[in-house]
Tab-separated table of C-alpha atoms and ligand atoms in Angstrom:
chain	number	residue	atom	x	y	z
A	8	UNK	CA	0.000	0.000	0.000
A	9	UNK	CA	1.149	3.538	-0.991
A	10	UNK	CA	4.502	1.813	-1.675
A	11	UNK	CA	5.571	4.630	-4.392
A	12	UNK	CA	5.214	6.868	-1.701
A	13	UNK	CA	6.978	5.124	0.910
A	14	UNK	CA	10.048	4.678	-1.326
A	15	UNK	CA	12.844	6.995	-1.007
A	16	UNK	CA	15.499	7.325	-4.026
A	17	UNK	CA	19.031	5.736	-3.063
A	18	UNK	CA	21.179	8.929	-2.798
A	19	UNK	CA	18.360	9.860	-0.029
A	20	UNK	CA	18.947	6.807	1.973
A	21	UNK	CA	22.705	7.309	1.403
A	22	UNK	CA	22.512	9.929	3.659
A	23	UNK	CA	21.518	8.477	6.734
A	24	UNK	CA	24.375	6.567	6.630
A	25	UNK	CA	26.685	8.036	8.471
A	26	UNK	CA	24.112	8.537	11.045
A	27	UNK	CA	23.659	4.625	11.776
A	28	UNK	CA	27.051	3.962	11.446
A	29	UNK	CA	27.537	6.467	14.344
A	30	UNK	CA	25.102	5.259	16.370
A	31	UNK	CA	26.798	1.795	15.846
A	32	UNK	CA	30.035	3.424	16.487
A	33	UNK	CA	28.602	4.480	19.921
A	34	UNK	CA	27.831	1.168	21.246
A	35	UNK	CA	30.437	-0.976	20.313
A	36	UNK	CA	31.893	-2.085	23.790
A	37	UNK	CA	35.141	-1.060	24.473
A	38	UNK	CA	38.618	-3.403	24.588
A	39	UNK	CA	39.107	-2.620	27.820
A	40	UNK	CA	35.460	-3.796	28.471
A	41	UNK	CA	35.941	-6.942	27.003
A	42	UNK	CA	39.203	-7.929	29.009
A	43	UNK	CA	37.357	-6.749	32.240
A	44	UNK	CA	34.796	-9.422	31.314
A	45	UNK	CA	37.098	-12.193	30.609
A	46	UNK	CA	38.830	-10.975	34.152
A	47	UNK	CA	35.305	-11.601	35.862
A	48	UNK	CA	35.641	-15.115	34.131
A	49	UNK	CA	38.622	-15.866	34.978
A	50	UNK	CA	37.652	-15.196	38.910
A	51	UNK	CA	34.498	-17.278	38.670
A	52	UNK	CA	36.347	-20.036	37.003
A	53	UNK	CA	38.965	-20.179	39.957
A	54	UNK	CA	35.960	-20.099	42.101
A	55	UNK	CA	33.666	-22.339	40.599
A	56	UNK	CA	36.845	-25.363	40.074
A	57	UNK	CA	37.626	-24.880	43.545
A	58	UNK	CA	33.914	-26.703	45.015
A	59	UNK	CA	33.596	-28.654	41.088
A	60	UNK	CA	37.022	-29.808	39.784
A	61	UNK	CA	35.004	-31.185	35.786
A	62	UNK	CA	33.387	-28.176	35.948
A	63	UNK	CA	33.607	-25.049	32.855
A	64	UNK	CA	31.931	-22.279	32.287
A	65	UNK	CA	31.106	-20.450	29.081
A	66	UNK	CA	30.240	-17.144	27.778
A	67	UNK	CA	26.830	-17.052	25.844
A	68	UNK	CA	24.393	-14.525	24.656
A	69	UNK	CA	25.246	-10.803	23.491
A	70	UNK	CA	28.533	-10.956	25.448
A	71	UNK	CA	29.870	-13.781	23.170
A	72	UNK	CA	28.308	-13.608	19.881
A	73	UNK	CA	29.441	-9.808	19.038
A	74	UNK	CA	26.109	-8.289	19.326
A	75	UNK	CA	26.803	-6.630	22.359
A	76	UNK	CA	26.539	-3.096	23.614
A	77	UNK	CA	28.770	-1.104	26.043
A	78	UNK	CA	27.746	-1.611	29.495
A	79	UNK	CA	25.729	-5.055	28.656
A	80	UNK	CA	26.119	-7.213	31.137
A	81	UNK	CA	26.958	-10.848	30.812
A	82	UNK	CA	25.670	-14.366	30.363
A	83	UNK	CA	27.534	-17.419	31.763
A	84	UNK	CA	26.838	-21.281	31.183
A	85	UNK	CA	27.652	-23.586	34.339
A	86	UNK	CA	28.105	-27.085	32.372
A	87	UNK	CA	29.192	-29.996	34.530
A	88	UNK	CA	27.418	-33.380	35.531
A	89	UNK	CA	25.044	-32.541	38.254
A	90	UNK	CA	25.553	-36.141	40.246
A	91	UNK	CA	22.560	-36.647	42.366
A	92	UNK	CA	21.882	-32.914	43.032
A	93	UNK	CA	19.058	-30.781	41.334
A	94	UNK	CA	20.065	-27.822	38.833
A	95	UNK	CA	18.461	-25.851	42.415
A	96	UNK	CA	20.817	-26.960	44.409
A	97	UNK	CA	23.807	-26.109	42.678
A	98	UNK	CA	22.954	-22.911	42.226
A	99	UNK	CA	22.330	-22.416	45.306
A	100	UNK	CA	25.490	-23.646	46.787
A	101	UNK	CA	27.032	-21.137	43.889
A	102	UNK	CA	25.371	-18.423	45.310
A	103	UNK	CA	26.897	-18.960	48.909
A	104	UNK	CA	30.189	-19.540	46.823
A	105	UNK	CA	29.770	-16.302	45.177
A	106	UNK	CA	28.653	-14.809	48.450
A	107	UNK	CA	31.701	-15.857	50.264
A	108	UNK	CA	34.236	-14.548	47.865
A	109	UNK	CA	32.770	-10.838	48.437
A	110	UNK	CA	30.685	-10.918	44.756
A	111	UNK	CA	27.750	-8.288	45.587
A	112	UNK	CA	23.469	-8.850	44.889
A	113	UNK	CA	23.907	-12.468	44.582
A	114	UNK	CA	20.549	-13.879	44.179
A	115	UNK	CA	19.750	-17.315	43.210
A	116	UNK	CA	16.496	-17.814	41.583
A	117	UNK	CA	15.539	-21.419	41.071
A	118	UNK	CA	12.156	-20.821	40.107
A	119	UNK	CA	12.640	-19.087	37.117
A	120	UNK	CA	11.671	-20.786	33.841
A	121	UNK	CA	15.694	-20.932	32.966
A	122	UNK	CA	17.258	-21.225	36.940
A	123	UNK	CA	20.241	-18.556	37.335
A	124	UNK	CA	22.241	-16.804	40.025
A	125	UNK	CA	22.792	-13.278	39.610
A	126	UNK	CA	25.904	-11.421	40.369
A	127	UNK	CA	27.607	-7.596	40.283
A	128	UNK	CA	31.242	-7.849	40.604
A	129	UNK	CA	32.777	-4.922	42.545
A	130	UNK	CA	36.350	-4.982	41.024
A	131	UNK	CA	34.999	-4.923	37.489
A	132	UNK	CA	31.411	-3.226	37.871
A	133	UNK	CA	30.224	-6.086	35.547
A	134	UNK	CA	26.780	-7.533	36.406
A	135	UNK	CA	25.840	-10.876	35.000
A	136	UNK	CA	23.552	-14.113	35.238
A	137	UNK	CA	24.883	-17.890	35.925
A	138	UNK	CA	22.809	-20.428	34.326
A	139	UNK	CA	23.152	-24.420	34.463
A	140	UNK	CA	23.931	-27.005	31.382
A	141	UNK	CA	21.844	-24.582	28.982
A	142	UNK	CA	24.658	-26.122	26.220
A	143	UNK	CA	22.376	-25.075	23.060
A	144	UNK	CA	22.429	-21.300	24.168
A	145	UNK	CA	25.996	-21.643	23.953
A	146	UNK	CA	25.986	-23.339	20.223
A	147	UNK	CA	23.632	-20.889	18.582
A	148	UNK	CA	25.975	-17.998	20.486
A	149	UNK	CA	28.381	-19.399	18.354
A	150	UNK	CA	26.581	-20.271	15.338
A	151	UNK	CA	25.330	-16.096	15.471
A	152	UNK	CA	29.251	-15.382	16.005
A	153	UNK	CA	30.191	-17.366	13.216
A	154	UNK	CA	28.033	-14.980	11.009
A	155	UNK	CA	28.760	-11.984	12.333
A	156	UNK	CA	32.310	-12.743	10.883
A	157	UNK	CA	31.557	-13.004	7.521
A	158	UNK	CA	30.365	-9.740	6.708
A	159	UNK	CA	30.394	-6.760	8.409
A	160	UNK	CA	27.197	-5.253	7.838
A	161	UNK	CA	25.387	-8.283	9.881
A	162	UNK	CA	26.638	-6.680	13.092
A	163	UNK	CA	25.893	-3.065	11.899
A	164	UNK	CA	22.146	-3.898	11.317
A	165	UNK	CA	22.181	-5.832	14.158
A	166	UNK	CA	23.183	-3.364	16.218
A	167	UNK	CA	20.649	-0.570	14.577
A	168	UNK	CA	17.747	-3.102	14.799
A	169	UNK	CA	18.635	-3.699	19.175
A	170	UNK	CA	19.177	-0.002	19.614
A	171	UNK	CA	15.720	0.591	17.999
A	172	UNK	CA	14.118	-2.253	19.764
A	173	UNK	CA	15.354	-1.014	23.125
A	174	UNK	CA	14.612	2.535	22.840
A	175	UNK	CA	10.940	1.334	21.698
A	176	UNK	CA	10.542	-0.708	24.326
A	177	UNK	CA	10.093	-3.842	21.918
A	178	UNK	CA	12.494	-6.003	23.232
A	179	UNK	CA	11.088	-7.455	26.244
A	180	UNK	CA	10.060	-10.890	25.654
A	181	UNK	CA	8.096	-10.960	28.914
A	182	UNK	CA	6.062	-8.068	27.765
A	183	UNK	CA	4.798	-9.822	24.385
A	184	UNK	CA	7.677	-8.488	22.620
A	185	UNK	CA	10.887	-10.444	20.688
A	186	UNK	CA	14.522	-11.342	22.448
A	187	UNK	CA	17.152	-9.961	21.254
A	188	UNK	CA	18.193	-13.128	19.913
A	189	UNK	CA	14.778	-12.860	17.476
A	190	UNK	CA	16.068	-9.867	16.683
A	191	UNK	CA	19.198	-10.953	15.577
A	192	UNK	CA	17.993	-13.702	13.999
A	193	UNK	CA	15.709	-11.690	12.071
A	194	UNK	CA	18.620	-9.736	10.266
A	195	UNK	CA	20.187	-12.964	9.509
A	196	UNK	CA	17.567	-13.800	7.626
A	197	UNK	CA	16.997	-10.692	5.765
A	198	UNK	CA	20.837	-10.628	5.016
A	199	UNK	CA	20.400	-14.091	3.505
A	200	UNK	CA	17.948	-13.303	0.990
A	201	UNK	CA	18.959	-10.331	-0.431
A	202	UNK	CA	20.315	-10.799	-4.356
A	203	UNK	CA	23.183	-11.286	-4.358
A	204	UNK	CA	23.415	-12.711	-0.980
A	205	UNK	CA	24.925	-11.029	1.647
A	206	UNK	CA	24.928	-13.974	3.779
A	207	UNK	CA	25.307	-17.421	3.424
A	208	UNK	CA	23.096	-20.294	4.414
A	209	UNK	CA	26.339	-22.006	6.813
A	210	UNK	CA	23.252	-25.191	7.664
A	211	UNK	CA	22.989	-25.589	4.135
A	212	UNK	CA	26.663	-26.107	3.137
A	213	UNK	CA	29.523	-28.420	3.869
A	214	UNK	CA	29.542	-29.534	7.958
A	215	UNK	CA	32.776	-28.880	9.699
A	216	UNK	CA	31.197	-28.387	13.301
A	217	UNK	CA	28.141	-30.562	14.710
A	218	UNK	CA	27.773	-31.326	18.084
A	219	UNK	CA	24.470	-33.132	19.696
A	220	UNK	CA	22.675	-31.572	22.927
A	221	UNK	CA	19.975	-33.219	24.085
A	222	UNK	CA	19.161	-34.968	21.084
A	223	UNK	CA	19.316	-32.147	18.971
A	224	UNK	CA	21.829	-32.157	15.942
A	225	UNK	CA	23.238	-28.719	15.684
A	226	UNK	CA	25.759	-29.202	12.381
A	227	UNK	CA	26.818	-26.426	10.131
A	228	UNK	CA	29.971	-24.923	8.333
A	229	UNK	CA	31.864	-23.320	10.796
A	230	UNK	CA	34.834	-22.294	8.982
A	231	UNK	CA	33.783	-18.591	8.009
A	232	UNK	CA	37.143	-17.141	7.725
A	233	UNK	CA	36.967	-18.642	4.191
A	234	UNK	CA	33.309	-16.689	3.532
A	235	UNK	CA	34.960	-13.811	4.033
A	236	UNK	CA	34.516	-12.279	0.600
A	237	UNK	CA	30.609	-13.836	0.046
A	238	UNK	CA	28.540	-10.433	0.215
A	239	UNK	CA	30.723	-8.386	-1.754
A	240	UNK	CA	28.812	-8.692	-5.022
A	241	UNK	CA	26.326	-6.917	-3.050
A	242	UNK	CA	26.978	-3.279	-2.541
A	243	UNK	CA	24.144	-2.003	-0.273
A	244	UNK	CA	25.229	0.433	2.361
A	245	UNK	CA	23.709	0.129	6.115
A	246	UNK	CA	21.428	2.689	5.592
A	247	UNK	CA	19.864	1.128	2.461
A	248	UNK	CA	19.958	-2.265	4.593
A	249	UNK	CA	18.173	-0.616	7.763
A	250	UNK	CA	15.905	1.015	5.179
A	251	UNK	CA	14.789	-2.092	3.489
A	252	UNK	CA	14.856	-4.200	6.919
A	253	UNK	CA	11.956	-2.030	8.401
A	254	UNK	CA	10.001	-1.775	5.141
A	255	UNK	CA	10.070	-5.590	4.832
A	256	UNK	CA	8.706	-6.126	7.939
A	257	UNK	CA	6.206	-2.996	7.468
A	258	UNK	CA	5.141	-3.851	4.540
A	259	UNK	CA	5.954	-7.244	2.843
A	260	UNK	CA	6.217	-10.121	5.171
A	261	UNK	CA	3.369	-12.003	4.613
A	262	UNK	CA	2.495	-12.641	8.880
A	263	UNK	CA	-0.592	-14.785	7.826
A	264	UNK	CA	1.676	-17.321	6.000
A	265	UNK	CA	5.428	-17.305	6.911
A	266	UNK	CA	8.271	-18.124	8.727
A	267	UNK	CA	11.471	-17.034	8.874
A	268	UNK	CA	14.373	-19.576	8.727
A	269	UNK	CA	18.102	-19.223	9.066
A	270	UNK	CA	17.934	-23.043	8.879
A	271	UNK	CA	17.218	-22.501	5.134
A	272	UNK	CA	17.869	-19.136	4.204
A	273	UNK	CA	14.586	-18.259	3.190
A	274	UNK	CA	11.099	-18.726	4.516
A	275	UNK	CA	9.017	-21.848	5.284
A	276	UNK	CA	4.994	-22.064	5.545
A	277	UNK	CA	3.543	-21.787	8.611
A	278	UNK	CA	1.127	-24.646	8.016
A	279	UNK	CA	4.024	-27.071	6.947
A	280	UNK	CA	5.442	-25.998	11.054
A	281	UNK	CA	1.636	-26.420	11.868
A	282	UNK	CA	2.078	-23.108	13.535
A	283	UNK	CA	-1.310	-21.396	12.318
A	284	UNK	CA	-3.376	-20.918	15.336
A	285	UNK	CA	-3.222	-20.019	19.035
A	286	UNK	CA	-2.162	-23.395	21.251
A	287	UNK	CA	-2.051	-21.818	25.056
A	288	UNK	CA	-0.385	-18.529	25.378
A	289	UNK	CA	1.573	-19.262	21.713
A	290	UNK	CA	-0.247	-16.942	19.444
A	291	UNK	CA	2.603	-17.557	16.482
A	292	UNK	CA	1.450	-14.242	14.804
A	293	UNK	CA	4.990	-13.507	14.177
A	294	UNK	CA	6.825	-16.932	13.345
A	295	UNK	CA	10.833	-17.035	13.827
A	296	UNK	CA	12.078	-20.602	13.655
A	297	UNK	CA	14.906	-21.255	16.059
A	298	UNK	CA	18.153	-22.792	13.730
A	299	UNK	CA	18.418	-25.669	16.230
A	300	UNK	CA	15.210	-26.491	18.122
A	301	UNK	CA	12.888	-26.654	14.767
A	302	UNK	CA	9.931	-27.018	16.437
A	303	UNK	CA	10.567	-23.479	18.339
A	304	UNK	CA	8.854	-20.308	17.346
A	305	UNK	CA	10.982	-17.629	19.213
A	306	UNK	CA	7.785	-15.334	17.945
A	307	UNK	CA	5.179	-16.854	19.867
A	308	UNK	CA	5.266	-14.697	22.978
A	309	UNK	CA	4.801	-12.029	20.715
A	310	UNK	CA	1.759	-10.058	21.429
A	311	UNK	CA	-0.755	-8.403	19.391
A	312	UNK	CA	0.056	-4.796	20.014
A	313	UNK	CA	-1.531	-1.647	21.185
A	314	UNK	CA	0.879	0.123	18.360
A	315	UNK	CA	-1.563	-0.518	14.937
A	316	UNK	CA	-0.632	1.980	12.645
A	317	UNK	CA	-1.824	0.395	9.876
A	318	UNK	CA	-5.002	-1.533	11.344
A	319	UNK	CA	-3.881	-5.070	9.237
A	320	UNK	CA	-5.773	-7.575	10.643
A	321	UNK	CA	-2.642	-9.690	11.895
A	322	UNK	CA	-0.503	-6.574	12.501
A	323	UNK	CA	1.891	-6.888	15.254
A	324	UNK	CA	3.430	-4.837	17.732
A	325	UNK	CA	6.551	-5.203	15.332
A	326	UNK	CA	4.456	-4.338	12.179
A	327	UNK	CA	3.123	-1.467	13.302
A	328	UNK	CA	6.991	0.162	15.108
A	329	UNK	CA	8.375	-0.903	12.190
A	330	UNK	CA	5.989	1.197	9.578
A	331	UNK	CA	6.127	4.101	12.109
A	332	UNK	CA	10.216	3.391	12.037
A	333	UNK	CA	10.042	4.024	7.918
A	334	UNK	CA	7.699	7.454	8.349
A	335	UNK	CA	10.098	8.833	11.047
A	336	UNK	CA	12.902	7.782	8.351
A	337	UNK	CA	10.686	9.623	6.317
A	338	UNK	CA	10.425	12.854	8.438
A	339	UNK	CA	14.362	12.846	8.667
A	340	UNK	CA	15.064	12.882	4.899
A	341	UNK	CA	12.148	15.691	4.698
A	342	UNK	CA	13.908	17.878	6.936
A	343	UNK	CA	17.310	17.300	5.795
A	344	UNK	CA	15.867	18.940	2.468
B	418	ATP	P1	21.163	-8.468	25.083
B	418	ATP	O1	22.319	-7.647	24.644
B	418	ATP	O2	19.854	-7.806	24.828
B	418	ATP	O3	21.313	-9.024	26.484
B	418	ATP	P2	21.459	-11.220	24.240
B	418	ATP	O4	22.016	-11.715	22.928
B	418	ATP	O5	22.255	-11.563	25.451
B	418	ATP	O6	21.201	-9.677	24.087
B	418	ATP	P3	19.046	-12.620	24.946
B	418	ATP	O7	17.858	-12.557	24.055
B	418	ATP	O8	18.937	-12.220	26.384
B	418	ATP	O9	20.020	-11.716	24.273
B	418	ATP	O10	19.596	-14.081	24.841
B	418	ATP	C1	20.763	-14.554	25.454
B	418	ATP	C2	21.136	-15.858	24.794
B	418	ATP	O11	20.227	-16.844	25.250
B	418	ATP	C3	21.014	-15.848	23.268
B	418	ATP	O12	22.178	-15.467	22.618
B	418	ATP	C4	20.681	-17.273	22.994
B	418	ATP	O13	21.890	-18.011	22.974
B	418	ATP	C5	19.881	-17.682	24.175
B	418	ATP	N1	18.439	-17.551	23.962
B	418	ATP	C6	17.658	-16.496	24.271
B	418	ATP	N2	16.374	-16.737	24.007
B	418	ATP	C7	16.332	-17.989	23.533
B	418	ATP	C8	15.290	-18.839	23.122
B	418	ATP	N3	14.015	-18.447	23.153
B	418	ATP	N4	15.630	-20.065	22.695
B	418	ATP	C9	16.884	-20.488	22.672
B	418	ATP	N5	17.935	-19.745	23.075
B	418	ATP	C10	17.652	-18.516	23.502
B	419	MG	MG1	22.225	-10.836	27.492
């Protein structure tokens, strides 16, 4: 709908590019950041082999997979053989652990849907969460790192997309709204069907990494160092990227249908995923397949949203920030005029 008027010529979009690629500019953590947080590691991993010899932890999430901001705190994976004790236990003797060695607003909670312990180190002024044996978080941390090393413009829209998700408010999975991990799977997606390509399809290629957690298979060509030169028959700046991102999702995703697949590259049918109606509190208005666990829909906490700009029948809280995203794009270009 009023598509010619939603369009804006290239050397328009153009720009706005060195307005995203500040604002990306702005949030990329520090070095100094980064060693602090393997510092923090390093401590709990003295602390943590101390009570559990076999035990290791791991980074996951943001702080590992090069989507993170300054200031993010950080996401750690406690992976040993629990024995005869309950994940509740554990972290509950980590806590005192944690408590003992002077780390400040440690807080185990046990009844959360994924069990962590909470933590703000003093030295380091890092916060961050402990979880238990949650080994697939840390494989699609890596399979998202993997991609963000092939091209560059992955972690730019990544980074645009979070910022505006955050600001919005639309990143808050327990308020109907998409992870950031949606969010980054999202621009995977788009990356990997634009023509030419900008990103590869790494589970549809040669395997040179699979591993199997809890009966899943999580397989895929891990060695992207070789990939480096894939998107560069495609030219498309960030701004023209960001531009096209928001009036995909805007305008041309078809919600009733589809879902998005970084399994595949492109988009499967929601019917084929039997993923059409409202089972419990899964609405799947907004279908996201996760790469690993096929038969999860990291869109069905998503919400049907107070924002509806555009009054579609299955518009989301995403359809509607998104069009409102492209008219304040809009406003921008009018005024820079
Ligand atoms: P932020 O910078 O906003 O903290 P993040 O990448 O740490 O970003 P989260 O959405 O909090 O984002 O997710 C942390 C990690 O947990 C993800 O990288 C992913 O590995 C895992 N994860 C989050 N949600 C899911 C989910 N629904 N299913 C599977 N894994 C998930
Ligand atoms: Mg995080």
């Amino acid at each position: 709908r009023n598509l010619k008027r939603q369009t804006m010529c290239r050397g328009d979009i153009n720009r706005l590019n060195a307005a995203f690629l500040a604002i990306y500019d702005s949030l990329i953590p520090a070095d100094e950041e980064k060693a602090k947080q393997k510092q923090l590691l390093t401590v709990l991993e003295k602390l943590v082999s101390k009570e559990w010899p076999e035990a290791r932890l791991y980074l996951y999430g943001s702080c590992a997979n090069s989507f993170d901001f300054s200031k993010s705190d950080i996401d750690v994976c406690l992976v040993m053989e629990a024995g005869n004790s309950d994940k509740s236990e554990v972290l509950l003797k980590l806590a005192d652990i944690l408590q003992a060695d002077n780390l400040q607003n440690v807080q185990a909670l046990t009844r959360a849907r994924v069990p962590i312990v909470k933590l703000m180190d003093p030295v380091t002024g890092i916060s961050g969460d402990i979880c238990m044996n949650n080994v697939l978080a840390v494989v699609n941390t890596k399979l998202l790192r993997d991609y963000a090393h092939i091209d560059v413009r992955l972690r730019q829209l990544a980074f645009i997309v979070k910022h505006w998700a955050k600001s919005r408010g639309v990143n808050e999975t327990y308020h109907g709204t998409l992870s950031s991990y949606a969010y980054v799977l999202m621009c995977i997606n788009f990356l990997q069907q634009r023509r030419p390509a900008i990103l590869p399809c790494l589970q549809g290629m040669d395997i040179t990494y699979s591993v199997t957690i809890d009966n899943v298979e999580c397989a895929y060509f891990d060695q992207v160092e070789k990939l480096r030169d894939f998107g560069s028959r495609n030219r498309e700046s960030i701004a023209q990227l960001v531009w096209a991102f928001f009036h995909y999702w805007a305008y041309c995703h078809d919600y009733a249908n589809d879902v998005i697949s970084v399994r595949t590259g492109c988009t499967l049918s929601k019917r084929a995923k039997d993923w059409t109606r409202r089972i419990g509190n899964d609405r799947h208005l907004i279908c996201i397949e996760d790469p690993f666990e096929l038969s999860h829909d990291l869109g069905r906490v998503v919400d049907k949203g107070p924002l509806d700009l555009l009054s579609v029948p299955t518009a989301t809280c995403i359809h509607g920030h998104a069009a409102d995203f492209i008219k304040r794009l809009q406003q921008v270009h009018s005024t820079t005029h």
